[in-house]
Amino acid sequence: MGALAYHQARSALRDEAMAHMRDVARERRARLESWFEERLGDMDLLAAQVERELGGPSPDRQALQEQLDLLLGRQSAYRRCALLSSRGSLLADAGVSGPGHSLPDLPELHEARKTGGPVLGPVVRDPAGDPVMHLVRPLSVHGERRGALLAVMRPGRTIHPILSDTTGLGETGETYLVGADTLML
C-alpha cells in the first residue's frame, strides 16, 4: 500500500509540475506573439506613411529618411530600417550602414514580393555575429507594388526581458527560445 501511495503521489506531483510548466510556456508564447504583433504594427504604421509619400508626384527622399530615423529613434527593437524600390535599390536607410553593411540578398524579400504580405525571417547571425531577424513589409500604392520596407530587428535586446522573467519558474527556472530544429536561438 505504501509503495502504491508513493507512486500515485509522485505521479500527481509530476502531473501538477507539467501542467504548471505548460501554463508558463503558454504565457511566454502569448508575450512573444504580442511582441511580434507590435513589430508588425510598427511596420504597418511606417508603411502607411511611406506609401503616402510614394503616392505623391515626386517622393521626398529627406521625408522618407526622417520616417525611418523616427522609427529607429523611438524603438530599440530595430537595428536598421531600409526602404527599397520595386527594383531593390536603396531609397533610404537608417541605422547601421556603410562599408561591410550592404543588404544581402534576403529570402524574406523574395517571399514578400511573392506573397504581397509581411514576412518575418528566422533568427540569424549578422556579419558581426549578433543575432538578428529580418522583417519585410511590401509597399504598394493604388495596387501597384512600389518596393518594400526592411527592418533588421535585434531580438536579443528586446526579447531577453520576456525570456529572463523567472516568474512562475521557481528559484532555478530558466527560459530558452529554441527553434523548430531544436537549436537554441
JSON list of C-alpha atoms in Angstrom, two decimals:
[
{"chain": "A", "resi": 1, "resn": "MET", "atom": "CA", "xyz": [0.00, 0.00, 0.00]},
{"chain": "A", "resi": 2, "resn": "GLY", "atom": "CA", "xyz": [2.79, 2.38, 0.86]},
{"chain": "A", "resi": 3, "resn": "ALA", "atom": "CA", "xyz": [4.53, 1.81, -2.48]},
{"chain": "A", "resi": 4, "resn": "LEU", "atom": "CA", "xyz": [1.26, 2.40, -4.36]},
{"chain": "A", "resi": 5, "resn": "ALA", "atom": "CA", "xyz": [0.55, 5.60, -2.42]},
{"chain": "A", "resi": 6, "resn": "TYR", "atom": "CA", "xyz": [4.12, 6.81, -3.05]},
{"chain": "A", "resi": 7, "resn": "HIS", "atom": "CA", "xyz": [3.82, 6.07, -6.78]},
{"chain": "A", "resi": 8, "resn": "GLN", "atom": "CA", "xyz": [0.45, 7.87, -7.06]},
{"chain": "A", "resi": 9, "resn": "ALA", "atom": "CA", "xyz": [1.67, 10.89, -5.07]},
{"chain": "A", "resi": 10, "resn": "ARG", "atom": "CA", "xyz": [4.82, 11.11, -7.22]},
{"chain": "A", "resi": 11, "resn": "SER", "atom": "CA", "xyz": [2.74, 10.85, -10.40]},
{"chain": "A", "resi": 12, "resn": "ALA", "atom": "CA", "xyz": [0.33, 13.55, -9.15]},
{"chain": "A", "resi": 13, "resn": "LEU", "atom": "CA", "xyz": [3.24, 15.90, -8.34]},
{"chain": "A", "resi": 14, "resn": "ARG", "atom": "CA", "xyz": [4.81, 15.30, -11.75]},
{"chain": "A", "resi": 15, "resn": "ASP", "atom": "CA", "xyz": [1.47, 15.96, -13.48]},
{"chain": "A", "resi": 16, "resn": "GLU", "atom": "CA", "xyz": [0.99, 19.17, -11.47]},
{"chain": "A", "resi": 17, "resn": "ALA", "atom": "CA", "xyz": [4.53, 20.36, -12.32]},
{"chain": "A", "resi": 18, "resn": "MET", "atom": "CA", "xyz": [3.99, 19.64, -16.03]},
{"chain": "A", "resi": 19, "resn": "ALA", "atom": "CA", "xyz": [0.64, 21.49, -16.02]},
{"chain": "A", "resi": 20, "resn": "HIS", "atom": "CA", "xyz": [2.34, 24.47, -14.38]},
{"chain": "A", "resi": 21, "resn": "MET", "atom": "CA", "xyz": [5.16, 24.44, -16.96]},
{"chain": "A", "resi": 22, "resn": "ARG", "atom": "CA", "xyz": [2.60, 24.32, -19.80]},
{"chain": "A", "resi": 23, "resn": "ASP", "atom": "CA", "xyz": [0.86, 27.37, -18.28]},
{"chain": "A", "resi": 24, "resn": "VAL", "atom": "CA", "xyz": [4.17, 29.26, -18.06]},
{"chain": "A", "resi": 25, "resn": "ALA", "atom": "CA", "xyz": [5.01, 28.28, -21.65]},
{"chain": "A", "resi": 26, "resn": "ARG", "atom": "CA", "xyz": [1.59, 29.50, -22.86]},
{"chain": "A", "resi": 27, "resn": "GLU", "atom": "CA", "xyz": [2.08, 32.81, -21.05]},
{"chain": "A", "resi": 28, "resn": "ARG", "atom": "CA", "xyz": [5.56, 33.28, -22.60]},
{"chain": "A", "resi": 29, "resn": "ARG", "atom": "CA", "xyz": [4.23, 32.38, -26.02]},
{"chain": "A", "resi": 30, "resn": "ALA", "atom": "CA", "xyz": [1.47, 34.99, -25.66]},
{"chain": "A", "resi": 31, "resn": "ARG", "atom": "CA", "xyz": [4.05, 37.63, -24.69]},
{"chain": "A", "resi": 32, "resn": "LEU", "atom": "CA", "xyz": [6.30, 36.72, -27.64]},
{"chain": "A", "resi": 33, "resn": "GLU", "atom": "CA", "xyz": [3.35, 36.80, -30.05]},
{"chain": "A", "resi": 34, "resn": "SER", "atom": "CA", "xyz": [2.41, 40.21, -28.67]},
{"chain": "A", "resi": 35, "resn": "TRP", "atom": "CA", "xyz": [5.99, 41.38, -29.27]},
{"chain": "A", "resi": 36, "resn": "PHE", "atom": "CA", "xyz": [5.80, 40.22, -32.89]},
{"chain": "A", "resi": 37, "resn": "GLU", "atom": "CA", "xyz": [2.38, 41.84, -33.36]},
{"chain": "A", "resi": 38, "resn": "GLU", "atom": "CA", "xyz": [3.84, 45.13, -32.08]},
{"chain": "A", "resi": 39, "resn": "ARG", "atom": "CA", "xyz": [6.64, 44.90, -34.64]},
{"chain": "A", "resi": 40, "resn": "LEU", "atom": "CA", "xyz": [4.13, 44.24, -37.43]},
{"chain": "A", "resi": 41, "resn": "GLY", "atom": "CA", "xyz": [2.10, 47.21, -36.19]},
{"chain": "A", "resi": 42, "resn": "ASP", "atom": "CA", "xyz": [5.22, 49.41, -36.30]},
{"chain": "A", "resi": 43, "resn": "MET", "atom": "CA", "xyz": [5.83, 48.37, -39.90]},
{"chain": "A", "resi": 44, "resn": "ASP", "atom": "CA", "xyz": [2.18, 48.88, -40.90]},
{"chain": "A", "resi": 45, "resn": "LEU", "atom": "CA", "xyz": [2.22, 52.40, -39.48]},
{"chain": "A", "resi": 46, "resn": "LEU", "atom": "CA", "xyz": [5.52, 53.24, -41.16]},
{"chain": "A", "resi": 47, "resn": "ALA", "atom": "CA", "xyz": [4.32, 51.67, -44.42]},
{"chain": "A", "resi": 48, "resn": "ALA", "atom": "CA", "xyz": [1.19, 53.86, -44.43]},
{"chain": "A", "resi": 49, "resn": "GLN", "atom": "CA", "xyz": [3.31, 56.98, -44.04]},
{"chain": "A", "resi": 50, "resn": "VAL", "atom": "CA", "xyz": [5.84, 55.90, -46.67]},
{"chain": "A", "resi": 51, "resn": "GLU", "atom": "CA", "xyz": [3.14, 54.81, -49.14]},
{"chain": "A", "resi": 52, "resn": "ARG", "atom": "CA", "xyz": [1.51, 58.23, -48.77]},
{"chain": "A", "resi": 53, "resn": "GLU", "atom": "CA", "xyz": [4.83, 59.86, -49.65]},
{"chain": "A", "resi": 54, "resn": "LEU", "atom": "CA", "xyz": [5.48, 57.44, -52.53]},
{"chain": "A", "resi": 55, "resn": "GLY", "atom": "CA", "xyz": [1.99, 58.15, -53.91]},
{"chain": "A", "resi": 56, "resn": "GLY", "atom": "CA", "xyz": [2.81, 61.81, -54.47]},
{"chain": "A", "resi": 57, "resn": "PRO", "atom": "CA", "xyz": [4.18, 63.31, -57.67]},
{"chain": "A", "resi": 58, "resn": "SER", "atom": "CA", "xyz": [7.81, 63.09, -56.59]},
{"chain": "A", "resi": 59, "resn": "PRO", "atom": "CA", "xyz": [8.76, 61.38, -53.33]},
{"chain": "A", "resi": 60, "resn": "ASP", "atom": "CA", "xyz": [10.80, 63.49, -50.94]},
{"chain": "A", "resi": 61, "resn": "ARG", "atom": "CA", "xyz": [13.82, 61.35, -50.01]},
{"chain": "A", "resi": 62, "resn": "GLN", "atom": "CA", "xyz": [14.51, 63.52, -46.97]},
{"chain": "A", "resi": 63, "resn": "ALA", "atom": "CA", "xyz": [10.96, 62.94, -45.65]},
{"chain": "A", "resi": 64, "resn": "LEU", "atom": "CA", "xyz": [11.35, 59.20, -46.25]},
{"chain": "A", "resi": 65, "resn": "GLN", "atom": "CA", "xyz": [14.68, 59.21, -44.41]},
{"chain": "A", "resi": 66, "resn": "GLU", "atom": "CA", "xyz": [13.12, 61.09, -41.49]},
{"chain": "A", "resi": 67, "resn": "GLN", "atom": "CA", "xyz": [10.36, 58.46, -41.20]},
{"chain": "A", "resi": 68, "resn": "LEU", "atom": "CA", "xyz": [12.95, 55.68, -40.93]},
{"chain": "A", "resi": 69, "resn": "ASP", "atom": "CA", "xyz": [15.05, 57.68, -38.44]},
{"chain": "A", "resi": 70, "resn": "LEU", "atom": "CA", "xyz": [11.94, 58.29, -36.34]},
{"chain": "A", "resi": 71, "resn": "LEU", "atom": "CA", "xyz": [11.21, 54.56, -36.09]},
{"chain": "A", "resi": 72, "resn": "LEU", "atom": "CA", "xyz": [14.78, 53.77, -35.01]},
{"chain": "A", "resi": 73, "resn": "GLY", "atom": "CA", "xyz": [14.80, 56.69, -32.57]},
{"chain": "A", "resi": 74, "resn": "ARG", "atom": "CA", "xyz": [11.68, 55.60, -30.70]},
{"chain": "A", "resi": 75, "resn": "GLN", "atom": "CA", "xyz": [12.04, 51.84, -30.77]},
{"chain": "A", "resi": 76, "resn": "SER", "atom": "CA", "xyz": [15.09, 49.92, -29.55]},
{"chain": "A", "resi": 77, "resn": "ALA", "atom": "CA", "xyz": [13.85, 46.71, -31.19]},
{"chain": "A", "resi": 78, "resn": "TYR", "atom": "CA", "xyz": [15.38, 47.76, -34.50]},
{"chain": "A", "resi": 79, "resn": "ARG", "atom": "CA", "xyz": [18.98, 47.92, -35.57]},
{"chain": "A", "resi": 80, "resn": "ARG", "atom": "CA", "xyz": [18.38, 49.10, -39.10]},
{"chain": "A", "resi": 81, "resn": "CYS", "atom": "CA", "xyz": [15.46, 50.08, -41.31]},
{"chain": "A", "resi": 82, "resn": "ALA", "atom": "CA", "xyz": [15.70, 50.42, -45.08]},
{"chain": "A", "resi": 83, "resn": "LEU", "atom": "CA", "xyz": [13.34, 51.49, -47.83]},
{"chain": "A", "resi": 84, "resn": "LEU", "atom": "CA", "xyz": [13.84, 49.63, -51.08]},
{"chain": "A", "resi": 85, "resn": "SER", "atom": "CA", "xyz": [12.45, 50.49, -54.50]},
{"chain": "A", "resi": 86, "resn": "SER", "atom": "CA", "xyz": [10.46, 47.97, -56.52]},
{"chain": "A", "resi": 87, "resn": "ARG", "atom": "CA", "xyz": [13.75, 47.06, -58.27]},
{"chain": "A", "resi": 88, "resn": "GLY", "atom": "CA", "xyz": [15.55, 46.55, -54.96]},
{"chain": "A", "resi": 89, "resn": "SER", "atom": "CA", "xyz": [17.66, 49.71, -54.90]},
{"chain": "A", "resi": 90, "resn": "LEU", "atom": "CA", "xyz": [18.08, 51.55, -51.62]},
{"chain": "A", "resi": 91, "resn": "LEU", "atom": "CA", "xyz": [15.93, 54.70, -51.38]},
{"chain": "A", "resi": 92, "resn": "ALA", "atom": "CA", "xyz": [16.52, 55.44, -47.70]},
{"chain": "A", "resi": 93, "resn": "ASP", "atom": "CA", "xyz": [18.43, 53.73, -44.91]},
{"chain": "A", "resi": 94, "resn": "ALA", "atom": "CA", "xyz": [18.61, 54.32, -41.17]},
{"chain": "A", "resi": 95, "resn": "GLY", "atom": "CA", "xyz": [20.77, 52.58, -38.61]},
{"chain": "A", "resi": 96, "resn": "VAL", "atom": "CA", "xyz": [23.85, 50.52, -39.32]},
{"chain": "A", "resi": 97, "resn": "SER", "atom": "CA", "xyz": [25.15, 51.20, -42.81]},
{"chain": "A", "resi": 98, "resn": "GLY", "atom": "CA", "xyz": [28.34, 51.89, -44.71]},
{"chain": "A", "resi": 99, "resn": "PRO", "atom": "CA", "xyz": [31.07, 49.58, -45.96]},
{"chain": "A", "resi": 100, "resn": "GLY", "atom": "CA", "xyz": [30.50, 45.98, -44.95]},
{"chain": "A", "resi": 101, "resn": "HIS", "atom": "CA", "xyz": [26.85, 46.66, -44.15]},
{"chain": "A", "resi": 102, "resn": "SER", "atom": "CA", "xyz": [25.29, 46.28, -47.58]},
{"chain": "A", "resi": 103, "resn": "LEU", "atom": "CA", "xyz": [21.98, 44.49, -47.81]},
{"chain": "A", "resi": 104, "resn": "PRO", "atom": "CA", "xyz": [22.37, 40.81, -48.59]},
{"chain": "A", "resi": 105, "resn": "ASP", "atom": "CA", "xyz": [20.05, 39.02, -50.99]},
{"chain": "A", "resi": 106, "resn": "LEU", "atom": "CA", "xyz": [17.46, 38.00, -48.38]},
{"chain": "A", "resi": 107, "resn": "PRO", "atom": "CA", "xyz": [14.93, 35.22, -48.96]},
{"chain": "A", "resi": 108, "resn": "GLU", "atom": "CA", "xyz": [12.44, 37.30, -46.97]},
{"chain": "A", "resi": 109, "resn": "LEU", "atom": "CA", "xyz": [12.47, 39.97, -49.72]},
{"chain": "A", "resi": 110, "resn": "HIS", "atom": "CA", "xyz": [11.63, 37.40, -52.38]},
{"chain": "A", "resi": 111, "resn": "GLU", "atom": "CA", "xyz": [8.90, 35.87, -50.22]},
{"chain": "A", "resi": 112, "resn": "ALA", "atom": "CA", "xyz": [7.33, 39.28, -49.51]},
{"chain": "A", "resi": 113, "resn": "ARG", "atom": "CA", "xyz": [7.32, 40.12, -53.23]},
{"chain": "A", "resi": 114, "resn": "LYS", "atom": "CA", "xyz": [5.68, 36.78, -53.98]},
{"chain": "A", "resi": 115, "resn": "THR", "atom": "CA", "xyz": [3.01, 36.86, -51.25]},
{"chain": "A", "resi": 116, "resn": "GLY", "atom": "CA", "xyz": [2.42, 40.61, -51.05]},
{"chain": "A", "resi": 117, "resn": "GLY", "atom": "CA", "xyz": [2.31, 40.37, -47.26]},
{"chain": "A", "resi": 118, "resn": "PRO", "atom": "CA", "xyz": [4.78, 40.90, -44.41]},
{"chain": "A", "resi": 119, "resn": "VAL", "atom": "CA", "xyz": [7.43, 38.24, -43.92]},
{"chain": "A", "resi": 120, "resn": "LEU", "atom": "CA", "xyz": [9.35, 37.59, -40.72]},
{"chain": "A", "resi": 121, "resn": "GLY", "atom": "CA", "xyz": [12.60, 35.69, -41.13]},
{"chain": "A", "resi": 122, "resn": "PRO", "atom": "CA", "xyz": [14.31, 33.37, -38.70]},
{"chain": "A", "resi": 123, "resn": "VAL", "atom": "CA", "xyz": [16.93, 34.43, -36.18]},
{"chain": "A", "resi": 124, "resn": "VAL", "atom": "CA", "xyz": [20.29, 34.56, -37.99]},
{"chain": "A", "resi": 125, "resn": "ARG", "atom": "CA", "xyz": [23.72, 35.94, -37.20]},
{"chain": "A", "resi": 126, "resn": "ASP", "atom": "CA", "xyz": [24.78, 39.15, -38.92]},
{"chain": "A", "resi": 127, "resn": "PRO", "atom": "CA", "xyz": [28.38, 39.58, -40.17]},
{"chain": "A", "resi": 128, "resn": "ALA", "atom": "CA", "xyz": [29.40, 40.83, -36.70]},
{"chain": "A", "resi": 129, "resn": "GLY", "atom": "CA", "xyz": [27.98, 37.66, -35.12]},
{"chain": "A", "resi": 130, "resn": "ASP", "atom": "CA", "xyz": [24.98, 39.33, -33.45]},
{"chain": "A", "resi": 131, "resn": "PRO", "atom": "CA", "xyz": [21.57, 37.60, -33.64]},
{"chain": "A", "resi": 132, "resn": "VAL", "atom": "CA", "xyz": [19.12, 39.48, -35.88]},
{"chain": "A", "resi": 133, "resn": "MET", "atom": "CA", "xyz": [15.78, 38.91, -37.58]},
{"chain": "A", "resi": 134, "resn": "HIS", "atom": "CA", "xyz": [14.58, 40.46, -40.82]},
{"chain": "A", "resi": 135, "resn": "LEU", "atom": "CA", "xyz": [11.05, 41.77, -41.19]},
{"chain": "A", "resi": 136, "resn": "VAL", "atom": "CA", "xyz": [9.98, 42.76, -44.70]},
{"chain": "A", "resi": 137, "resn": "ARG", "atom": "CA", "xyz": [6.80, 44.69, -45.42]},
{"chain": "A", "resi": 138, "resn": "PRO", "atom": "CA", "xyz": [5.92, 45.17, -49.11]},
{"chain": "A", "resi": 139, "resn": "LEU", "atom": "CA", "xyz": [4.69, 48.60, -50.20]},
{"chain": "A", "resi": 140, "resn": "SER", "atom": "CA", "xyz": [2.02, 49.35, -52.76]},
{"chain": "A", "resi": 141, "resn": "VAL", "atom": "CA", "xyz": [0.32, 52.49, -53.95]},
{"chain": "A", "resi": 142, "resn": "HIS", "atom": "CA", "xyz": [-3.08, 52.12, -55.64]},
{"chain": "A", "resi": 143, "resn": "GLY", "atom": "CA", "xyz": [-2.41, 48.38, -56.09]},
{"chain": "A", "resi": 144, "resn": "GLU", "atom": "CA", "xyz": [0.97, 48.92, -57.75]},
{"chain": "A", "resi": 145, "resn": "ARG", "atom": "CA", "xyz": [3.98, 47.42, -55.99]},
{"chain": "A", "resi": 146, "resn": "ARG", "atom": "CA", "xyz": [6.33, 50.24, -55.07]},
{"chain": "A", "resi": 147, "resn": "GLY", "atom": "CA", "xyz": [9.03, 48.50, -53.04]},
{"chain": "A", "resi": 148, "resn": "ALA", "atom": "CA", "xyz": [9.48, 47.24, -49.52]},
{"chain": "A", "resi": 149, "resn": "LEU", "atom": "CA", "xyz": [10.42, 48.22, -46.01]},
{"chain": "A", "resi": 150, "resn": "LEU", "atom": "CA", "xyz": [13.10, 46.07, -44.43]},
{"chain": "A", "resi": 151, "resn": "ALA", "atom": "CA", "xyz": [13.65, 46.13, -40.69]},
{"chain": "A", "resi": 152, "resn": "VAL", "atom": "CA", "xyz": [16.61, 44.43, -39.08]},
{"chain": "A", "resi": 153, "resn": "MET", "atom": "CA", "xyz": [15.49, 43.58, -35.57]},
{"chain": "A", "resi": 154, "resn": "ARG", "atom": "CA", "xyz": [17.62, 42.70, -32.57]},
{"chain": "A", "resi": 155, "resn": "PRO", "atom": "CA", "xyz": [15.64, 40.06, -30.76]},
{"chain": "A", "resi": 156, "resn": "GLY", "atom": "CA", "xyz": [18.28, 39.52, -28.08]},
{"chain": "A", "resi": 157, "resn": "ARG", "atom": "CA", "xyz": [17.91, 43.07, -26.83]},
{"chain": "A", "resi": 158, "resn": "THR", "atom": "CA", "xyz": [14.11, 43.22, -26.74]},
{"chain": "A", "resi": 159, "resn": "ILE", "atom": "CA", "xyz": [13.03, 39.60, -26.29]},
{"chain": "A", "resi": 160, "resn": "HIS", "atom": "CA", "xyz": [15.54, 38.97, -23.49]},
{"chain": "A", "resi": 161, "resn": "PRO", "atom": "CA", "xyz": [13.34, 40.61, -20.79]},
{"chain": "A", "resi": 162, "resn": "ILE", "atom": "CA", "xyz": [10.50, 38.26, -21.75]},
{"chain": "A", "resi": 163, "resn": "LEU", "atom": "CA", "xyz": [12.72, 35.21, -21.56]},
{"chain": "A", "resi": 164, "resn": "SER", "atom": "CA", "xyz": [14.65, 36.24, -18.45]},
{"chain": "A", "resi": 165, "resn": "ASP", "atom": "CA", "xyz": [11.47, 36.75, -16.41]},
{"chain": "A", "resi": 166, "resn": "THR", "atom": "CA", "xyz": [11.54, 33.91, -13.88]},
{"chain": "A", "resi": 167, "resn": "THR", "atom": "CA", "xyz": [8.01, 34.46, -12.59]},
{"chain": "A", "resi": 168, "resn": "GLY", "atom": "CA", "xyz": [6.43, 31.06, -12.09]},
{"chain": "A", "resi": 169, "resn": "LEU", "atom": "CA", "xyz": [9.69, 29.17, -12.64]},
{"chain": "A", "resi": 170, "resn": "GLY", "atom": "CA", "xyz": [10.94, 28.97, -9.07]},
{"chain": "A", "resi": 171, "resn": "GLU", "atom": "CA", "xyz": [14.45, 29.80, -7.91]},
{"chain": "A", "resi": 172, "resn": "THR", "atom": "CA", "xyz": [16.32, 27.82, -10.55]},
{"chain": "A", "resi": 173, "resn": "GLY", "atom": "CA", "xyz": [13.96, 28.10, -13.53]},
{"chain": "A", "resi": 174, "resn": "GLU", "atom": "CA", "xyz": [15.17, 29.50, -16.84]},
{"chain": "A", "resi": 175, "resn": "THR", "atom": "CA", "xyz": [13.52, 30.05, -20.21]},
{"chain": "A", "resi": 176, "resn": "TYR", "atom": "CA", "xyz": [15.20, 29.38, -23.55]},
{"chain": "A", "resi": 177, "resn": "LEU", "atom": "CA", "xyz": [14.00, 30.24, -27.04]},
{"chain": "A", "resi": 178, "resn": "VAL", "atom": "CA", "xyz": [14.56, 27.18, -29.20]},
{"chain": "A", "resi": 179, "resn": "GLY", "atom": "CA", "xyz": [13.92, 26.85, -32.93]},
{"chain": "A", "resi": 180, "resn": "ALA", "atom": "CA", "xyz": [12.00, 24.05, -34.60]},
{"chain": "A", "resi": 181, "resn": "ASP", "atom": "CA", "xyz": [15.37, 22.45, -35.38]},
{"chain": "A", "resi": 182, "resn": "THR", "atom": "CA", "xyz": [16.00, 22.36, -31.58]},
{"chain": "A", "resi": 183, "resn": "LEU", "atom": "CA", "xyz": [18.87, 24.85, -31.81]},
{"chain": "A", "resi": 184, "resn": "MET", "atom": "CA", "xyz": [18.92, 27.42, -29.03]},
{"chain": "A", "resi": 185, "resn": "LEU", "atom": "CA", "xyz": [18.26, 30.85, -30.51]}
]
